[in-house]
Coordinates of C-alpha atoms in Angstrom, one line a residue:
X1 CA 10.0 12.1 40.1
X2 CA 8.5 8.7 41.0
X3 CA 9.6 6.0 38.6
X4 CA 7.9 3.2 36.7
X5 CA 9.5 -0.3 36.3
X6 CA 10.3 0.5 32.6
X7 CA 12.5 3.4 33.8
X8 CA 14.9 1.1 35.8
X9 CA 16.9 -0.5 33.0
X10 CA 19.6 1.4 31.2
X11 CA 18.9 3.1 27.9
X12 CA 20.1 2.4 24.3
X13 CA 22.7 3.0 23.0
X14 CA 24.6 1.5 25.9
X15 CA 26.1 3.9 28.4
X16 CA 29.8 4.6 28.5
X17 CA 29.8 3.5 32.1
X18 CA 27.3 2.0 34.6
X19 CA 27.1 1.3 38.3
X20 CA 24.9 -0.5 40.8
X21 CA 24.8 0.2 44.5
X22 CA 23.2 -1.4 47.6
X23 CA 23.4 0.5 50.9
X24 CA 22.3 -0.6 54.3
X25 CA 21.9 1.7 57.3
X26 CA 21.3 0.1 60.7
X27 CA 20.3 1.0 64.3
X28 CA 23.0 2.0 66.7
X29 CA 22.7 -1.3 68.7
X30 CA 23.5 -3.4 65.6
X31 CA 26.9 -5.1 65.2
X32 CA 27.2 -3.3 61.8
X33 CA 26.3 0.4 61.5
X34 CA 26.3 0.5 57.6
X35 CA 27.2 -1.5 54.5
X36 CA 27.7 -0.6 50.9
X37 CA 28.0 -2.8 47.8
X38 CA 29.5 -0.9 44.8
X39 CA 29.6 -2.4 41.3
X40 CA 31.2 -0.3 38.6
X41 CA 31.7 -1.1 35.0
X42 CA 34.8 1.0 34.3
X43 CA 35.1 3.5 31.5
X44 CA 37.3 4.0 28.4
X45 CA 37.8 7.6 29.2
X46 CA 37.0 9.7 32.3
X47 CA 33.7 8.8 33.9
X48 CA 31.2 11.1 35.6
X49 CA 31.4 8.6 38.4
X50 CA 34.9 9.8 39.2
X51 CA 33.4 12.3 41.7
X52 CA 32.8 9.3 43.9
X53 CA 36.2 7.8 43.4
X54 CA 35.4 5.5 40.4
X55 CA 37.1 6.2 37.1
X56 CA 38.5 3.8 34.4
X57 CA 39.0 0.4 36.1
X58 CA 36.1 -1.9 36.9
X59 CA 35.4 -2.3 40.6
X60 CA 33.6 -4.6 42.9
X61 CA 33.6 -3.1 46.4
X62 CA 32.0 -4.4 49.5
X63 CA 32.6 -2.1 52.5
X64 CA 31.0 -2.0 55.9
X65 CA 31.6 -0.5 59.3
X66 CA 31.0 -1.2 63.0
X67 CA 31.3 1.3 65.8
X68 CA 35.1 0.8 65.8
X69 CA 36.2 -0.8 62.5
X70 CA 35.9 -0.6 58.8
X71 CA 35.7 -4.0 56.9
X72 CA 36.6 -3.9 53.2
X73 CA 36.9 -6.1 50.2
X74 CA 37.7 -4.7 46.7
X75 CA 38.3 -6.6 43.5
X76 CA 38.9 -5.4 40.0
X77 CA 35.9 -7.4 38.7
X78 CA 33.5 -6.2 35.9
X79 CA 29.8 -7.2 36.0
X80 CA 27.2 -8.3 33.6
X81 CA 23.7 -6.8 33.8
X82 CA 20.5 -7.5 31.9
X83 CA 19.3 -4.4 29.9
X84 CA 15.7 -5.3 30.5
X85 CA 15.5 -6.5 34.1
X86 CA 17.3 -6.4 37.4
X87 CA 19.8 -9.2 37.1
X88 CA 23.5 -8.5 37.9
X89 CA 26.5 -10.9 38.2
X90 CA 30.1 -10.1 39.2
X91 CA 32.3 -13.1 39.9
X92 CA 30.7 -15.0 42.8
X93 CA 28.2 -12.2 43.5
X94 CA 24.6 -12.6 42.2
X95 CA 22.0 -9.9 42.6
X96 CA 18.4 -10.4 41.3
X97 CA 15.0 -8.9 41.5
X98 CA 13.3 -5.6 42.0
X99 CA 11.6 -4.3 44.1
X100 CA 12.0 -7.6 46.0
X101 CA 15.7 -8.1 45.7
X102 CA 18.3 -10.7 46.9
X103 CA 22.0 -10.3 46.7
X104 CA 24.4 -13.2 47.5
X105 CA 28.2 -13.3 47.5
X106 CA 30.4 -16.2 48.6
X107 CA 33.6 -14.2 49.4
X108 CA 33.3 -12.1 51.4
X109 CA 30.2 -13.9 52.7
X110 CA 27.1 -11.7 52.3
X111 CA 23.4 -12.4 51.8
X112 CA 21.0 -9.4 51.6
X113 CA 17.3 -9.6 51.2
X114 CA 15.7 -6.3 50.4
X115 CA 12.2 -4.7 49.7
X116 CA 12.8 -1.3 48.1
X117 CA 9.4 0.0 46.8
X118 CA 10.0 3.8 46.8
X119 CA 12.0 4.7 43.7
X120 CA 13.2 8.3 43.2
X121 CA 15.1 9.9 40.4
X122 CA 18.1 12.2 41.3
X123 CA 18.9 13.1 37.7
X124 CA 17.8 12.0 34.2
X125 CA 19.7 13.7 31.3
X126 CA 19.6 11.4 28.3
X127 CA 23.1 10.4 27.0
X128 CA 24.7 12.3 29.9
X129 CA 23.7 11.0 33.3
X130 CA 20.8 9.0 34.9
X131 CA 20.8 8.1 38.6
X132 CA 18.0 6.7 40.7
X133 CA 17.5 5.3 44.2
X134 CA 14.8 3.1 45.6
X135 CA 14.2 3.3 49.4
X136 CA 13.1 0.3 51.5
X137 CA 14.2 -2.1 54.2
X138 CA 16.5 -5.1 54.3
X139 CA 18.2 -7.8 56.3
X140 CA 22.0 -8.3 55.8
X141 CA 24.0 -11.3 56.9
X142 CA 27.7 -11.0 56.5
X143 CA 30.9 -12.5 57.8
X144 CA 31.4 -9.4 59.9
X145 CA 28.0 -9.4 61.5
X146 CA 24.3 -9.3 60.8
X147 CA 21.9 -6.4 60.8
X148 CA 18.4 -5.2 59.8
X149 CA 17.4 -1.7 58.8
X150 CA 17.1 0.7 55.9
X151 CA 18.1 -0.4 52.4
X152 CA 18.7 1.7 49.3
X153 CA 19.0 0.1 45.9
X154 CA 20.7 2.4 43.3
X155 CA 21.5 2.4 39.6
X156 CA 23.5 5.0 37.7
X157 CA 24.8 5.2 34.1
X158 CA 26.0 7.9 31.8
X159 CA 28.6 9.4 29.4
X160 CA 32.4 9.6 29.7
X161 CA 34.5 12.7 29.1
X162 CA 37.9 13.7 27.8
X163 CA 38.7 15.6 31.0
X164 CA 38.9 14.4 34.6
X165 CA 35.5 15.4 35.8
X166 CA 36.5 15.1 39.5
X167 CA 38.8 18.1 39.0
X168 CA 36.0 20.2 37.5
X169 CA 33.3 19.8 40.1
X170 CA 33.1 21.4 43.5
X171 CA 35.6 19.9 45.9
X172 CA 33.2 19.9 48.9
X173 CA 29.9 18.0 48.9
X174 CA 27.9 15.7 51.2
X175 CA 25.2 13.2 50.6
X176 CA 23.3 12.2 53.8
X177 CA 21.0 9.2 54.3
X178 CA 18.8 9.5 57.4
X179 CA 17.2 6.4 59.0
X180 CA 14.7 7.3 61.7
X181 CA 13.8 5.4 64.8
X182 CA 10.5 4.4 63.2
X183 CA 12.2 3.0 60.1
X184 CA 11.4 5.9 57.7
X185 CA 14.3 6.9 55.4
X186 CA 15.3 9.9 53.3
X187 CA 18.4 11.3 51.7
X188 CA 19.6 14.6 50.3
X189 CA 22.6 16.1 48.5
X190 CA 24.5 19.3 49.6
X191 CA 27.2 20.9 47.4
X192 CA 29.3 23.7 48.9
X193 CA 28.7 27.0 47.1
X194 CA 25.5 25.8 45.2
X195 CA 21.8 26.1 46.1
X196 CA 20.1 23.1 47.7
X197 CA 19.7 20.5 45.0
X198 CA 17.6 17.3 45.4
X199 CA 16.2 15.2 48.3
X200 CA 13.7 12.5 48.6
X201 CA 12.2 9.9 51.0
X202 CA 10.0 9.6 54.0
X203 CA 10.0 11.5 57.2
X204 CA 8.4 9.9 60.3
X205 CA 4.7 9.6 59.9
X206 CA 4.7 11.1 56.4
X207 CA 4.3 9.9 52.8
X208 CA 7.1 9.5 50.4
X209 CA 8.0 12.8 48.7
X210 CA 10.7 14.7 46.9
X211 CA 12.1 18.0 48.1
X212 CA 14.5 20.9 47.6
X213 CA 17.7 19.3 48.8
X214 CA 20.0 19.4 51.8
X215 CA 22.0 22.2 53.4
X216 CA 24.9 21.1 55.6
X217 CA 27.0 23.2 58.0
X218 CA 30.1 21.4 59.5
X219 CA 30.5 22.3 63.2
X220 CA 33.6 20.2 64.0
X221 CA 36.2 18.4 61.9
X222 CA 38.5 15.5 62.9
X223 CA 42.3 15.5 62.7
X224 CA 42.1 14.7 59.0
X225 CA 39.7 17.5 58.2
X226 CA 36.7 15.2 57.8
X227 CA 33.3 16.1 59.3
X228 CA 32.9 15.0 62.9
X229 CA 29.8 17.0 63.8
X230 CA 27.5 18.9 61.5
X231 CA 24.0 20.4 61.2
X232 CA 21.7 19.6 58.4
X233 CA 18.4 20.9 57.0
X234 CA 16.8 18.4 54.6
X235 CA 13.8 19.7 52.7
X236 CA 10.8 17.4 51.8
X237 CA 7.3 18.3 50.7
X238 CA 6.2 16.9 54.1
X239 CA 8.3 19.5 55.9
X240 CA 11.9 20.3 56.7
X241 CA 14.0 18.0 58.9
X242 CA 16.5 19.9 61.0
X243 CA 19.1 17.8 62.7
X244 CA 22.4 17.7 64.5
X245 CA 24.7 14.8 63.5
X246 CA 27.9 13.3 64.9
X247 CA 30.1 10.7 63.2
X248 CA 29.8 7.3 64.9
X249 CA 32.1 5.0 62.8
X250 CA 35.6 5.3 61.4
X251 CA 35.8 6.9 57.9
X252 CA 36.1 4.5 55.0
X253 CA 38.4 6.5 52.7
X254 CA 37.0 5.5 49.3
X255 CA 37.7 8.8 47.4
X256 CA 40.4 11.5 47.4
X257 CA 39.6 14.0 50.2
X258 CA 36.6 12.1 51.5
X259 CA 34.8 8.8 52.0
X260 CA 31.9 7.1 53.8
X261 CA 31.0 7.4 57.5
X262 CA 28.1 6.4 59.7
X263 CA 26.5 8.9 62.1
X264 CA 23.8 9.4 64.7
X265 CA 21.5 12.3 64.8
X266 CA 18.7 14.2 66.7
X267 CA 16.5 16.8 65.3
X268 CA 12.9 17.9 64.5
X269 CA 10.3 17.5 61.8
X270 CA 7.0 19.5 62.0
X271 CA 8.0 20.5 65.6
X272 CA 8.2 16.9 66.6
X273 CA 11.5 15.4 67.9
X274 CA 13.1 12.8 65.6
X275 CA 16.3 10.8 66.0
X276 CA 18.1 7.9 64.3
X277 CA 21.2 6.8 62.5
X278 CA 22.6 7.6 59.1
X279 CA 25.2 7.1 56.4
X280 CA 27.1 9.8 54.5
X281 CA 29.3 10.0 51.5
X282 CA 31.4 13.2 51.4
X283 CA 34.3 15.0 49.9
X284 CA 35.8 17.5 52.4
X285 CA 38.7 18.9 50.3

């Protein structure tokens, strides 16, 4: 589903919880391999966002990784957001504009300038869960290093629940973002034991399109049981991307049994060789 600007604000009545994300994925030669800003409102009861480690408390998380190190700043800060436009504030963090977007934070020092003009809906169930991503490019200047590459702007909001949702959903899942050498970007979700779900983005030389999801097979795990090498098949209307991936950064352990990690990959699309870098969020147990 391709979105219009009117679809980007949250719906009335106000959601029980809400979150904004900014993700950067960078070339292998960059001082940073990936970065994520995570702004979460908190929830009175259990949140559907608990599957990604967010539950009742507000959170402002800025986390990034180089080849050898994870950099992290977390604060229990809420945010304010306009219901009609893209304007978000959380402490000394200010994020404005869409699809041309600028995020600035004083501590930790971060300035991101983003163009994200390919919006895509993962799910839209009124009063339950809405979640979209817009794909693009960006430059990121941080106190840990600077980088330029793929950028994903995301917004999610939805209902809360009486039960702990994280205990009820499958324990193993993986969401891969692929950034190709030519700058094209796509992403897909794989959930263990379920059919391929949703995927979207651009393959090299192709138009933006949706697809039938991602299938991942883990080939090797590290000492903690986290994916170290895996094979993926990400389906888009422009063709299937088959790839072999290997983790290339330490894991940022941002959820029980999983976390965030950068990777490098080689594969094929329409019988043409492709390669690049990526970012994955996963739960392995």
